[in-house]
XYZ file of C-alpha atoms in Angstrom:
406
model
C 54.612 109.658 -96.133
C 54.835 109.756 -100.215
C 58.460 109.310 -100.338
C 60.565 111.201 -103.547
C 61.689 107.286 -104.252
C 61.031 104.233 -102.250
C 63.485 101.826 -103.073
C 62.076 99.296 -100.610
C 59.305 98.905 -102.986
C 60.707 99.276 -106.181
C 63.174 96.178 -105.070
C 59.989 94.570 -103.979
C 58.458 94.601 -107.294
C 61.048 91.763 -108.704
C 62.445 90.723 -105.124
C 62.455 87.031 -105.951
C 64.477 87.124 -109.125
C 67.327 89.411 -107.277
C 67.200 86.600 -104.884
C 68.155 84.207 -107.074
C 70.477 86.144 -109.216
C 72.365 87.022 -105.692
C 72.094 83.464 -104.696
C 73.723 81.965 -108.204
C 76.479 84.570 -107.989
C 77.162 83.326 -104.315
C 77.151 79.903 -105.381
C 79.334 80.298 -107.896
C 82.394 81.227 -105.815
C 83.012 83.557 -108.983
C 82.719 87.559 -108.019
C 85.032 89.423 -110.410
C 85.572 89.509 -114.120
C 83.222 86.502 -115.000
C 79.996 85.320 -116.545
C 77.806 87.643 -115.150
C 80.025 90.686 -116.192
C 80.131 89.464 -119.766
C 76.510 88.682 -119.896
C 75.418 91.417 -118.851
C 77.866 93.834 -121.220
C 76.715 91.776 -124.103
C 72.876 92.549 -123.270
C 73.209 96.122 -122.407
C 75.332 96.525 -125.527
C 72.973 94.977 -127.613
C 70.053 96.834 -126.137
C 71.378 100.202 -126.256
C 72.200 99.380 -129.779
C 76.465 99.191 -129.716
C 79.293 97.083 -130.253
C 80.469 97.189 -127.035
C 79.673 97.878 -123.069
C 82.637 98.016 -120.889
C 81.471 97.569 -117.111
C 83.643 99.937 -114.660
C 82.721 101.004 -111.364
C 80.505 103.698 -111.309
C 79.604 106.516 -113.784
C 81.810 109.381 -112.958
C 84.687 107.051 -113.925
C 83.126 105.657 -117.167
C 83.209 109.573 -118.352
C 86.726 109.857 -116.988
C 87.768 106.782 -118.519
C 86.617 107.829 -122.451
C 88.229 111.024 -122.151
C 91.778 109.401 -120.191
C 91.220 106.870 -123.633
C 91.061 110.015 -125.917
C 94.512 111.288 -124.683
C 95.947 108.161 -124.697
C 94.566 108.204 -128.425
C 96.558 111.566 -129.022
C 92.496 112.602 -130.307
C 92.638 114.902 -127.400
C 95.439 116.753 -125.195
C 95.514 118.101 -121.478
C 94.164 121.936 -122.220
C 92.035 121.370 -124.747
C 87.878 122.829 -124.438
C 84.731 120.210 -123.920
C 81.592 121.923 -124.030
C 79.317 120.264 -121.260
C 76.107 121.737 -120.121
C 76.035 124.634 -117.220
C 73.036 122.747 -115.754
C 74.203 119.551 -114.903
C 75.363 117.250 -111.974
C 78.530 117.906 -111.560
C 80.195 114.182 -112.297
C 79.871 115.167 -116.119
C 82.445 118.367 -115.058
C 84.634 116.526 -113.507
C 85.238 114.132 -115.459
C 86.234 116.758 -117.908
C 88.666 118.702 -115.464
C 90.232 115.752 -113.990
C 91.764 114.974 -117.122
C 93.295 118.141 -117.308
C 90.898 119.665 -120.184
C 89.317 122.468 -119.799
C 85.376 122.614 -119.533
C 83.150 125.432 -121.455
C 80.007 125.889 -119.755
C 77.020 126.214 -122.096
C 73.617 127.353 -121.128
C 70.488 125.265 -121.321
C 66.706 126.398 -123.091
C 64.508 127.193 -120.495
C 62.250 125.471 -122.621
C 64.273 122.142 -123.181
C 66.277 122.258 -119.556
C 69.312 120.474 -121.988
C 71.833 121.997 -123.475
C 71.035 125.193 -126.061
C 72.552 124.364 -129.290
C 72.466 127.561 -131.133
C 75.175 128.824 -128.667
C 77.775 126.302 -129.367
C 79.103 128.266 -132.598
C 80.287 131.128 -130.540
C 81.740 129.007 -127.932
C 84.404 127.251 -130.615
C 87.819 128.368 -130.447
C 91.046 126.405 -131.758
C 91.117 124.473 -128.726
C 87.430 122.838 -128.884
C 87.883 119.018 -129.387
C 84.796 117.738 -127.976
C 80.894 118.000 -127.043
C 79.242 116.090 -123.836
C 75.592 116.115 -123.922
C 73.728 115.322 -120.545
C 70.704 113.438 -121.087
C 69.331 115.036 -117.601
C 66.167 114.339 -116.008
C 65.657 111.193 -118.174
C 65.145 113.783 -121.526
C 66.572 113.096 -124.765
C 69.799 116.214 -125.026
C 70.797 115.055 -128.749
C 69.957 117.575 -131.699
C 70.574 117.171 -135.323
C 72.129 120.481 -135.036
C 74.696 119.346 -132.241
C 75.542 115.930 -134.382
C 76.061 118.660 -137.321
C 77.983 120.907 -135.313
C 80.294 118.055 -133.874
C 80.913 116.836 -137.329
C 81.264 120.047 -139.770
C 84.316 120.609 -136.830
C 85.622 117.073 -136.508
C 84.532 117.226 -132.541
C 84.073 114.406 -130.319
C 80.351 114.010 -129.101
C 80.455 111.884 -125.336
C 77.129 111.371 -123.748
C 76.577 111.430 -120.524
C 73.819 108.906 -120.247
C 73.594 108.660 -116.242
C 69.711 109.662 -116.359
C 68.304 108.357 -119.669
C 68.185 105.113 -119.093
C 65.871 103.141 -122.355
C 65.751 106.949 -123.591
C 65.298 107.191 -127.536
C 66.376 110.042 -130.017
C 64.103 110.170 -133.549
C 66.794 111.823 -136.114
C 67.588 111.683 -139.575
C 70.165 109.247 -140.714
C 72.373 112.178 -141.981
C 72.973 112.930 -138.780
C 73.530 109.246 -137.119
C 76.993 109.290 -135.458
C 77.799 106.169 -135.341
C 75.365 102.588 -136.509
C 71.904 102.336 -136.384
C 70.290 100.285 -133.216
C 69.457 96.769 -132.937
C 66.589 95.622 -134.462
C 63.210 95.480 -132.233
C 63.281 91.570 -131.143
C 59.655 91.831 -129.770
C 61.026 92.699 -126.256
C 61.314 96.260 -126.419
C 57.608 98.319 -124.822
C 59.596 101.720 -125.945
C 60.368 100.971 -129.179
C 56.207 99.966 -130.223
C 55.086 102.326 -128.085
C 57.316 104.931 -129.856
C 56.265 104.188 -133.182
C 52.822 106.380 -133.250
C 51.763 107.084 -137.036
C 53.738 110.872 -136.630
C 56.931 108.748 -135.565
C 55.978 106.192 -138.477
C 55.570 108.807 -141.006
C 58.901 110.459 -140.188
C 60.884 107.104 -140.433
C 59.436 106.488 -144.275
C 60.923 110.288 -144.854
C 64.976 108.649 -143.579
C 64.131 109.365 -139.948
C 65.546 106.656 -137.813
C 65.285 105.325 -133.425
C 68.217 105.625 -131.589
C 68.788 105.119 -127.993
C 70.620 107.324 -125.889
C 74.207 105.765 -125.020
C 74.273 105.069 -128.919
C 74.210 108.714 -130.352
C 77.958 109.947 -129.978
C 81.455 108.303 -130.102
C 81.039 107.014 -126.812
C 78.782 107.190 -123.708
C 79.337 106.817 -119.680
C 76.435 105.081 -118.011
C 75.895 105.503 -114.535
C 73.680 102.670 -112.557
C 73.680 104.349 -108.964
C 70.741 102.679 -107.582
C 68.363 105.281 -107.401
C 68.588 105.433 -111.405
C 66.216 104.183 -113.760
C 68.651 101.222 -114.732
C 69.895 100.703 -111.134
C 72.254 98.845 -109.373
C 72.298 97.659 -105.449
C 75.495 99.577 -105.347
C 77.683 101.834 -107.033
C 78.195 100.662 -110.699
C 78.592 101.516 -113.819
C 79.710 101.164 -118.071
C 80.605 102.813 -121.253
C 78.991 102.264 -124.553
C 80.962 102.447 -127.874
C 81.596 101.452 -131.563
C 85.177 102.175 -131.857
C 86.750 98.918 -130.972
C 90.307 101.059 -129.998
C 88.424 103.034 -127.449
C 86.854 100.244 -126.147
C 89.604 98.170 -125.774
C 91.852 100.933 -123.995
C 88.917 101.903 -121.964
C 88.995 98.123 -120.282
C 92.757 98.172 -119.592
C 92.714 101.599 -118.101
C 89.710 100.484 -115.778
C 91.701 97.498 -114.751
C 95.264 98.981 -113.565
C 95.987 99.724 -117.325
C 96.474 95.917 -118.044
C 95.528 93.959 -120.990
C 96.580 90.919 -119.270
C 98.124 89.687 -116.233
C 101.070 91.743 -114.875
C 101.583 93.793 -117.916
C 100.885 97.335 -117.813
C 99.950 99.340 -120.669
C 98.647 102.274 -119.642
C 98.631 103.988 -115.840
C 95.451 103.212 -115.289
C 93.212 102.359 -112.237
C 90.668 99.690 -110.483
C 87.368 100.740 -111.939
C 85.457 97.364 -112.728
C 81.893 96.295 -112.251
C 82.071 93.144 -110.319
C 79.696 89.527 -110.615
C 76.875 90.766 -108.433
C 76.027 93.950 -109.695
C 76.080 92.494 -113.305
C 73.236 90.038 -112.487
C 71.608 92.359 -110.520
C 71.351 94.353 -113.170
C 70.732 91.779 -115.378
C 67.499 91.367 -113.968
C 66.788 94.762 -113.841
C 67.438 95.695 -117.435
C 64.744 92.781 -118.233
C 61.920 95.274 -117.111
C 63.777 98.504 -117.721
C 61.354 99.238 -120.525
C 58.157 98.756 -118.441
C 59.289 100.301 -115.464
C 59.722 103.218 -117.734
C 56.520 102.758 -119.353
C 54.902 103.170 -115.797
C 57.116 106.186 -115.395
C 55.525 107.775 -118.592
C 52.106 107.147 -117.301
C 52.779 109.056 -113.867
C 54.204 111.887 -115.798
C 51.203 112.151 -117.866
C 49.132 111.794 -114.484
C 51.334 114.718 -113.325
C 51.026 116.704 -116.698
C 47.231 116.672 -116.878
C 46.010 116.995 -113.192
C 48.943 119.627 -112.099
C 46.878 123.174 -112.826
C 48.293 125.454 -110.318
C 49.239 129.061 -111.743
C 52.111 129.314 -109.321
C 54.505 126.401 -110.966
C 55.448 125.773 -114.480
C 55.556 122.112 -115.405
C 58.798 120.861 -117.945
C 57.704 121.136 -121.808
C 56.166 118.346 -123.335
C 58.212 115.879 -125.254
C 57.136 112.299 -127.327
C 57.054 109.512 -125.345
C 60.368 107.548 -126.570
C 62.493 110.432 -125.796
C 61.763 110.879 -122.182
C 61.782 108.043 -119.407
C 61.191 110.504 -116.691
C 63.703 109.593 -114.380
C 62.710 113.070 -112.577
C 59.883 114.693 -112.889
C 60.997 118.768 -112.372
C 58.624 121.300 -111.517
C 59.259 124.693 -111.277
C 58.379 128.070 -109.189
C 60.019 131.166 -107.250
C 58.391 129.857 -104.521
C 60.369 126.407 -104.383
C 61.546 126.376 -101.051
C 58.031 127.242 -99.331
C 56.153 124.580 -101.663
C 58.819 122.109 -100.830
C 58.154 122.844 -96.928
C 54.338 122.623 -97.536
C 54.150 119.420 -98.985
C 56.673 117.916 -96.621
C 54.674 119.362 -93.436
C 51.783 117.359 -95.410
C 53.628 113.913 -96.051
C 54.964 114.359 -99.624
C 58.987 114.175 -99.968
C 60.318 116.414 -102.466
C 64.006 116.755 -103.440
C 65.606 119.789 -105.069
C 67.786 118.799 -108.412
C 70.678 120.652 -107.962
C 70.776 123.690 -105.640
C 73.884 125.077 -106.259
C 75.185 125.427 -109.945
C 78.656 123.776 -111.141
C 79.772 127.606 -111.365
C 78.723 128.417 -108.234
C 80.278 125.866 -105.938
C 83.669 125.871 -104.102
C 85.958 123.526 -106.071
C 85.432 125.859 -109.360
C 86.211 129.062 -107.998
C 87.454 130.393 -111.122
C 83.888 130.370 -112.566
C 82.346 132.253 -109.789
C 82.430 135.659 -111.886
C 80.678 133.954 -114.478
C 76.842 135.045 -115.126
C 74.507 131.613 -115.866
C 70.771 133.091 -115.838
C 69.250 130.443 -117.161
C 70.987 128.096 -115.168
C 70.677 130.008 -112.291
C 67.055 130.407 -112.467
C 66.706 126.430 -112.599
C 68.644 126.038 -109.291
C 66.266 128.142 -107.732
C 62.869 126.980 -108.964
C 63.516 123.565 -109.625
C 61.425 120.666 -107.808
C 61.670 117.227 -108.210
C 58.121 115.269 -107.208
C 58.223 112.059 -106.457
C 58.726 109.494 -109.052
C 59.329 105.801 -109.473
C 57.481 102.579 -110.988
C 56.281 101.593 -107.443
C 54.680 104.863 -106.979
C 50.819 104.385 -106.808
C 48.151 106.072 -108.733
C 45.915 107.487 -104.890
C 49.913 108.652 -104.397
C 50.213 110.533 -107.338
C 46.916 111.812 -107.523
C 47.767 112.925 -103.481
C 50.896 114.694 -104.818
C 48.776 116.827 -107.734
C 45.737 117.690 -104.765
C 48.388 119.323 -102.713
C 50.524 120.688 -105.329
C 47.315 122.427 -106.610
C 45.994 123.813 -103.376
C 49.558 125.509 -102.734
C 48.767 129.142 -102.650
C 52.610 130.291 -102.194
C 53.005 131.219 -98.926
């Protein structure tokens, strides 16, 4: 069996250093709110390229804990409108409603699968305070237009950064929200392997690299383990530059204190605890070659995949996708998932039922989402990790290819 994501393996690959970052944490006695935590915020910040990384405890709440900041800020107010992608997980929704704003579902390119920014202009109303971009399927979602759009209107622009992972955006410095990344230190594979002569030509003409989690105001970062930055457990962070956000957003994740027994803010327990943070310590050390080795199955996939029947995801440059899925697509989803499952490849379906379509948002269920629609039903996910061998891959583009639809 090919599985969609063998995390056996992909643990094996660096078992020895988890060992010993698990061990050190054990015999430390230390488990919350110490060195590891503030290691590891200071090297994700730095690598993302922001001032600060606040751990919490899983993504969902690092998106609900920027916007619970923003009305604490008085920046944003309980009905106001966030336009989030229709085609998304549903986390970046909820975040939205559970802080009693109101989300605006915006339809993706079928070309892009992110967000379509020349409909956010007729979306806009009085109300509109912010933007949340959804870097899904490991793609770069940011546009020049959207950073133009969020500015000309004063809007907030959140990322939700769950999937993207070491993902980089090439746009002009014009359009930079917020500081430009940290310089290259010699460790970063994406960064050189970004900077082709096209990329290099650009950057002479005031283009610039950014990294996803660094584009907007603010960013949630989810590192559920099955992610391309993962955790051995549910964890999670947000990036920022604004030093007020930042500091609200850590006092809200810990019961709303600032310090012990004093209570700011109603807040709740959302931290990242010792273990997770050298965990991922570890893991963030080979983030950019594990995604390297995604890039190269992708291309594997891109080439050898030739079948009329499914479209394959548009092309995009190297820095601005790390693949955390690899989506496939074809009105025959269902019976090409159950043929290459009856033939030993797993397959999973990214997401089957639309935000608008399920239960809990009822009051959307009027609402008519082709585009979005048509991804629920033809979308595939093949299997992709770094432990995933070439004989596999190649395995998974013979039997994708000799699928005659029925």
């Amino acid at each position: 069996m090919i599985k969609f994501l063998d995390l056996q393996k992909v643990t094996a690959l660096h078992a020895q250093e988890y060992h010993e970052a698990v061990r050190g944490v054990v015999d430390s006695g230390w488990f919350l709110q110490g060195e590891q935590v503030k290691a590891f915020e200071s090297e994700y910040a730095s690598y993302i390229g922001t001032r600060h990384c606040i751990g919490v405890g899983n993504g969902l709440d690092a998106l609900t804990l920027i916007y619970r900041a923003y009305l604490q800020m008085g920046l944003i107010h309980e009905g106001d409108e966030v336009m989030v992608p229709a085609n998304t997980y549903i986390a970046s929704i909820l975040a939205i409603s559970e802080n009693g704003l109101r989300p605006v579902l915006i339809e993706p390119r079928w070309d892009t699968l992110e967000m379509d920014d020349s409909l956010l202009e007729q979306h806009l109303t009085e109300r509109t305070r912010s933007v949340m971009i959804v870097h899904l399927y490991g793609r770069n979602a940011y546009t020049d237009r959207i950073g133009d759009f969020c500015r000309r209107h004063n809007l907030l622009l959140v990322e939700d950064n769950a999937q993207a992972h070491g993902a980089m955006a090439l746009l002009t410095t014009d359009h930079s929200q917020q500081t430009d990344c940290a310089p290259d230190n010699g460790q970063s594979s994406i960064v050189r392997s970004a900077r082709s002569d096209a990329f290099v030509a650009k950057r002479r003409k005031n283009y610039q690299f950014k990294r996803t989690g660094s584009l907007g105001h603010a960013a949630g970062n989810s590192f559920y383990p099955g992610k391309n930055l993962g955790a051995m457990g549910d964890a999670g962070a947000v990036t920022t530059d604004d030093d007020q956000l930042a500091d609200i957003i850590r006092s809200l994740g810990n019961y709303g204190s600032s310090r012990k027994y004093v209570f700011d803010y109603v807040g709740r327990n959302s931290r990242l605890d010792e273990m997770q943070a050298a965990l991922l310590r570890v893991k963030l050390r080979h983030l950019d070659d594990d995604n390297e080795r995604r890039r190269q199955i992708a291309r594997r996939y891109e080439q050898g995949i030739s079948n009329p029947l499914i479209t394959l995801p548009s092309k995009t440059a190297d820095a601005e996708n790390v693949y955390h899925l690899f989506p496939i697509f074809t009105p025959r989803r269902d019976a090409l998932q159950q043929y290459l499952c009856v033939h030993g490849v797993e397959t999973l379906v990214h997401y089957p039922i639309p935000p608008h379509q399920q239960r809990c948002y009822a009051e959307w269920h009027h609402l008519s989402l082709p585009i979005t629609e048509r991804i629920s039903r033809e979308e595939l996910s093949l299997p992709m990790s770094p432990a995933l061998a070439d004989d596999e891959v190649d395995e998974v583009i013979r039997l994708v290819n000799e699928f005659k639809g029925e």
